[in-house]
Amino acid sequence: MPDAAEIYGIVFQKASATLLARVLGADGNPITPSQITAARYSVALVDDEDPTLLNPVAGHWDVPLSPSAVVLATVQKDALWDVDETGYNFRHILDITQAPAFPEAQRTYRIEYRLTPQTGQEIVVRFRVRAI
């Protein structure tokens, strides 16, 4: 399994999004909240001319999260997950009450989560979405 893979999707402009993933630790098993000491996320607008250039989205840049707010204790398989039969152990619903996460339509955004485990390397979970 690759160590790095972006998850692609479509979101509505100025709306929230529920982001789901299955995140494995270095041992190949799903991570749990007790294994993570810190979590942060950032949303950035991807430059149309140069996809390596990112413009931070106000109110959604380097935001701390409680690990238990995004990492689930067990793998879930419910109506939200249609990728496979295994399920997900990472879920975050972007809070847009203070600022929109995807302010411009027909633009691409990168949502990046950085999870700090008790031991080992930082875990990066990334999504790349197109706002419509």
PDB file of C-alpha atoms in Angstrom:
ATOM      1  CA  MET A   1       0.000   0.000   0.000  1.00  0.00           C
ATOM      2  CA  PRO A   2       1.358   3.454  -0.804  1.00  0.00           C
ATOM      3  CA  ASP A   3       2.320   5.749   2.030  1.00  0.00           C
ATOM      4  CA  ALA A   4       0.834   8.777   0.275  1.00  0.00           C
ATOM      5  CA  ALA A   5      -2.434   9.095  -1.597  1.00  0.00           C
ATOM      6  CA  GLU A   6      -4.699  12.104  -1.902  1.00  0.00           C
ATOM      7  CA  ILE A   7      -8.422  11.512  -1.667  1.00  0.00           C
ATOM      8  CA  TYR A   8     -10.389  13.317  -4.372  1.00  0.00           C
ATOM      9  CA  GLY A   9     -13.916  14.654  -4.179  1.00  0.00           C
ATOM     10  CA  ILE A  10     -16.483  17.320  -5.023  1.00  0.00           C
ATOM     11  CA  VAL A  11     -17.836  19.863  -2.522  1.00  0.00           C
ATOM     12  CA  PHE A  12     -20.335  22.687  -2.682  1.00  0.00           C
ATOM     13  CA  GLN A  13     -19.062  26.266  -2.619  1.00  0.00           C
ATOM     14  CA  LYS A  14     -19.396  27.860   0.854  1.00  0.00           C
ATOM     15  CA  ALA A  15     -20.763  24.604   2.294  1.00  0.00           C
ATOM     16  CA  SER A  16     -19.392  22.131   4.795  1.00  0.00           C
ATOM     17  CA  ALA A  17     -17.992  18.714   3.900  1.00  0.00           C
ATOM     18  CA  THR A  18     -17.725  15.421   5.714  1.00  0.00           C
ATOM     19  CA  LEU A  19     -14.279  13.978   5.066  1.00  0.00           C
ATOM     20  CA  LEU A  20     -13.747  10.257   5.563  1.00  0.00           C
ATOM     21  CA  ALA A  21     -10.662   8.044   5.296  1.00  0.00           C
ATOM     22  CA  ARG A  22      -9.172   4.839   6.574  1.00  0.00           C
ATOM     23  CA  VAL A  23      -5.834   5.721   8.184  1.00  0.00           C
ATOM     24  CA  LEU A  24      -3.305   3.030   9.027  1.00  0.00           C
ATOM     25  CA  GLY A  25      -0.330   3.267  11.312  1.00  0.00           C
ATOM     26  CA  ALA A  26       3.186   2.102  10.469  1.00  0.00           C
ATOM     27  CA  ASP A  27       2.191  -1.392  11.616  1.00  0.00           C
ATOM     28  CA  GLY A  28      -0.553  -1.573   8.972  1.00  0.00           C
ATOM     29  CA  ASN A  29      -3.396  -1.463  11.477  1.00  0.00           C
ATOM     30  CA  PRO A  30      -6.032   1.287  11.726  1.00  0.00           C
ATOM     31  CA  ILE A  31      -4.959   4.061  14.080  1.00  0.00           C
ATOM     32  CA  THR A  32      -7.005   4.818  17.206  1.00  0.00           C
ATOM     33  CA  PRO A  33      -7.475   8.077  19.162  1.00  0.00           C
ATOM     34  CA  SER A  34      -5.259   6.849  22.011  1.00  0.00           C
ATOM     35  CA  GLN A  35      -2.320   6.553  19.600  1.00  0.00           C
ATOM     36  CA  ILE A  36      -2.571  10.206  18.487  1.00  0.00           C
ATOM     37  CA  THR A  37      -1.375  13.064  20.718  1.00  0.00           C
ATOM     38  CA  ALA A  38      -2.241  16.026  18.457  1.00  0.00           C
ATOM     39  CA  ALA A  39      -4.165  16.808  15.284  1.00  0.00           C
ATOM     40  CA  ARG A  40      -4.302  19.895  13.042  1.00  0.00           C
ATOM     41  CA  TYR A  41      -5.912  20.705   9.715  1.00  0.00           C
ATOM     42  CA  SER A  42      -5.489  23.307   6.987  1.00  0.00           C
ATOM     43  CA  VAL A  43      -7.545  24.194   3.927  1.00  0.00           C
ATOM     44  CA  ALA A  44      -5.800  25.890   1.018  1.00  0.00           C
ATOM     45  CA  LEU A  45      -6.898  27.154  -2.373  1.00  0.00           C
ATOM     46  CA  VAL A  46      -4.743  25.538  -5.053  1.00  0.00           C
ATOM     47  CA  ASP A  47      -3.354  27.978  -7.635  1.00  0.00           C
ATOM     48  CA  ASP A  48      -4.784  27.249 -11.108  1.00  0.00           C
ATOM     49  CA  GLU A  49      -1.503  28.085 -12.838  1.00  0.00           C
ATOM     50  CA  ASP A  50       0.864  26.333 -10.444  1.00  0.00           C
ATOM     51  CA  PRO A  51      -0.622  23.490  -8.364  1.00  0.00           C
ATOM     52  CA  THR A  52       2.353  23.626  -5.987  1.00  0.00           C
ATOM     53  CA  LEU A  53       1.272  27.100  -4.835  1.00  0.00           C
ATOM     54  CA  LEU A  54      -1.265  27.117  -2.019  1.00  0.00           C
ATOM     55  CA  ASN A  55      -3.250  30.052  -0.636  1.00  0.00           C
ATOM     56  CA  PRO A  56      -4.469  29.528   2.945  1.00  0.00           C
ATOM     57  CA  VAL A  57      -8.228  29.804   3.476  1.00  0.00           C
ATOM     58  CA  ALA A  58      -8.961  32.222   6.328  1.00  0.00           C
ATOM     59  CA  GLY A  59     -10.339  30.509   9.409  1.00  0.00           C
ATOM     60  CA  HIS A  60      -9.207  27.073   8.198  1.00  0.00           C
ATOM     61  CA  TRP A  61      -5.428  27.253   8.389  1.00  0.00           C
ATOM     62  CA  ASP A  62      -3.429  25.254  10.948  1.00  0.00           C
ATOM     63  CA  VAL A  63      -6.478  24.657  13.132  1.00  0.00           C
ATOM     64  CA  PRO A  64      -5.939  22.375  16.151  1.00  0.00           C
ATOM     65  CA  LEU A  65      -8.361  19.496  16.679  1.00  0.00           C
ATOM     66  CA  SER A  66      -8.844  16.983  19.434  1.00  0.00           C
ATOM     67  CA  PRO A  67      -7.564  13.636  18.126  1.00  0.00           C
ATOM     68  CA  SER A  68     -10.742  11.934  19.335  1.00  0.00           C
ATOM     69  CA  ALA A  69     -12.783  14.412  17.268  1.00  0.00           C
ATOM     70  CA  VAL A  70     -11.364  13.025  14.010  1.00  0.00           C
ATOM     71  CA  VAL A  71      -9.934   9.566  14.744  1.00  0.00           C
ATOM     72  CA  LEU A  72     -12.502   6.915  15.622  1.00  0.00           C
ATOM     73  CA  ALA A  73     -11.901   4.128  18.130  1.00  0.00           C
ATOM     74  CA  THR A  74     -13.134   1.457  15.707  1.00  0.00           C
ATOM     75  CA  VAL A  75     -13.484   1.155  11.941  1.00  0.00           C
ATOM     76  CA  GLN A  76     -16.967   2.211  10.836  1.00  0.00           C
ATOM     77  CA  LYS A  77     -18.958   0.804   7.924  1.00  0.00           C
ATOM     78  CA  ASP A  78     -22.173   2.747   7.468  1.00  0.00           C
ATOM     79  CA  ALA A  79     -24.160   4.620   4.831  1.00  0.00           C
ATOM     80  CA  LEU A  80     -21.509   7.372   4.656  1.00  0.00           C
ATOM     81  CA  TRP A  81     -18.861   4.951   3.357  1.00  0.00           C
ATOM     82  CA  ASP A  82     -19.204   3.446  -0.114  1.00  0.00           C
ATOM     83  CA  VAL A  83     -15.535   2.908  -0.996  1.00  0.00           C
ATOM     84  CA  ASP A  84     -15.160  -0.708   0.136  1.00  0.00           C
ATOM     85  CA  GLU A  85     -16.420  -3.225   2.691  1.00  0.00           C
ATOM     86  CA  THR A  86     -13.744  -2.424   5.300  1.00  0.00           C
ATOM     87  CA  GLY A  87     -14.809   1.058   6.395  1.00  0.00           C
ATOM     88  CA  TYR A  88     -13.255   4.247   7.792  1.00  0.00           C
ATOM     89  CA  ASN A  89     -11.635   5.337  11.053  1.00  0.00           C
ATOM     90  CA  PHE A  90     -11.170   9.035  10.262  1.00  0.00           C
ATOM     91  CA  ARG A  91     -14.060  11.498  10.038  1.00  0.00           C
ATOM     92  CA  HIS A  92     -14.128  15.273  10.132  1.00  0.00           C
ATOM     93  CA  ILE A  93     -17.009  17.606   9.407  1.00  0.00           C
ATOM     94  CA  LEU A  94     -15.618  21.033   8.516  1.00  0.00           C
ATOM     95  CA  ASP A  95     -17.063  23.749  10.724  1.00  0.00           C
ATOM     96  CA  ILE A  96     -18.061  26.705   8.536  1.00  0.00           C
ATOM     97  CA  THR A  97     -19.966  28.720  11.143  1.00  0.00           C
ATOM     98  CA  GLN A  98     -17.182  31.338  11.332  1.00  0.00           C
ATOM     99  CA  ALA A  99     -15.726  31.183   7.791  1.00  0.00           C
ATOM    100  CA  PRO A 100     -16.457  29.282   4.570  1.00  0.00           C
ATOM    101  CA  ALA A 101     -13.968  26.526   3.802  1.00  0.00           C
ATOM    102  CA  PHE A 102     -14.538  26.651   0.035  1.00  0.00           C
ATOM    103  CA  PRO A 103     -15.289  30.306  -0.786  1.00  0.00           C
ATOM    104  CA  GLU A 104     -14.871  30.119  -4.581  1.00  0.00           C
ATOM    105  CA  ALA A 105     -16.675  27.835  -7.033  1.00  0.00           C
ATOM    106  CA  GLN A 106     -14.855  26.086  -9.879  1.00  0.00           C
ATOM    107  CA  ARG A 107     -11.654  26.050  -7.826  1.00  0.00           C
ATOM    108  CA  THR A 108      -9.602  23.255  -6.306  1.00  0.00           C
ATOM    109  CA  TYR A 109      -8.856  23.062  -2.585  1.00  0.00           C
ATOM    110  CA  ARG A 110      -6.456  20.918  -0.581  1.00  0.00           C
ATOM    111  CA  ILE A 111      -7.428  19.854   2.916  1.00  0.00           C
ATOM    112  CA  GLU A 112      -4.506  18.494   4.904  1.00  0.00           C
ATOM    113  CA  TYR A 113      -4.547  16.860   8.321  1.00  0.00           C
ATOM    114  CA  ARG A 114      -1.393  16.313  10.360  1.00  0.00           C
ATOM    115  CA  LEU A 115      -1.694  13.700  13.088  1.00  0.00           C
ATOM    116  CA  THR A 116       1.060  13.354  15.676  1.00  0.00           C
ATOM    117  CA  PRO A 117       1.350   9.802  17.022  1.00  0.00           C
ATOM    118  CA  GLN A 118       2.733   8.915  20.449  1.00  0.00           C
ATOM    119  CA  THR A 119       5.617   7.211  18.652  1.00  0.00           C
ATOM    120  CA  GLY A 120       6.842   7.309  15.091  1.00  0.00           C
ATOM    121  CA  GLN A 121       6.446   9.725  12.228  1.00  0.00           C
ATOM    122  CA  GLU A 122       3.726  12.311  11.706  1.00  0.00           C
ATOM    123  CA  ILE A 123       0.758  10.984   9.725  1.00  0.00           C
ATOM    124  CA  VAL A 124      -0.529  13.149   6.866  1.00  0.00           C
ATOM    125  CA  VAL A 125      -4.052  12.725   5.493  1.00  0.00           C
ATOM    126  CA  ARG A 126      -4.857  14.813   2.399  1.00  0.00           C
ATOM    127  CA  PHE A 127      -7.932  15.525   0.357  1.00  0.00           C
ATOM    128  CA  ARG A 128      -8.138  17.436  -2.932  1.00  0.00           C
ATOM    129  CA  VAL A 129     -11.616  18.663  -3.747  1.00  0.00           C
ATOM    130  CA  ARG A 130     -13.264  20.737  -6.450  1.00  0.00           C
ATOM    131  CA  ALA A 131     -15.903  23.254  -5.375  1.00  0.00           C
ATOM    132  CA  ILE A 132     -19.047  23.535  -7.481  1.00  0.00           C
TER     133      ILE A 132
END
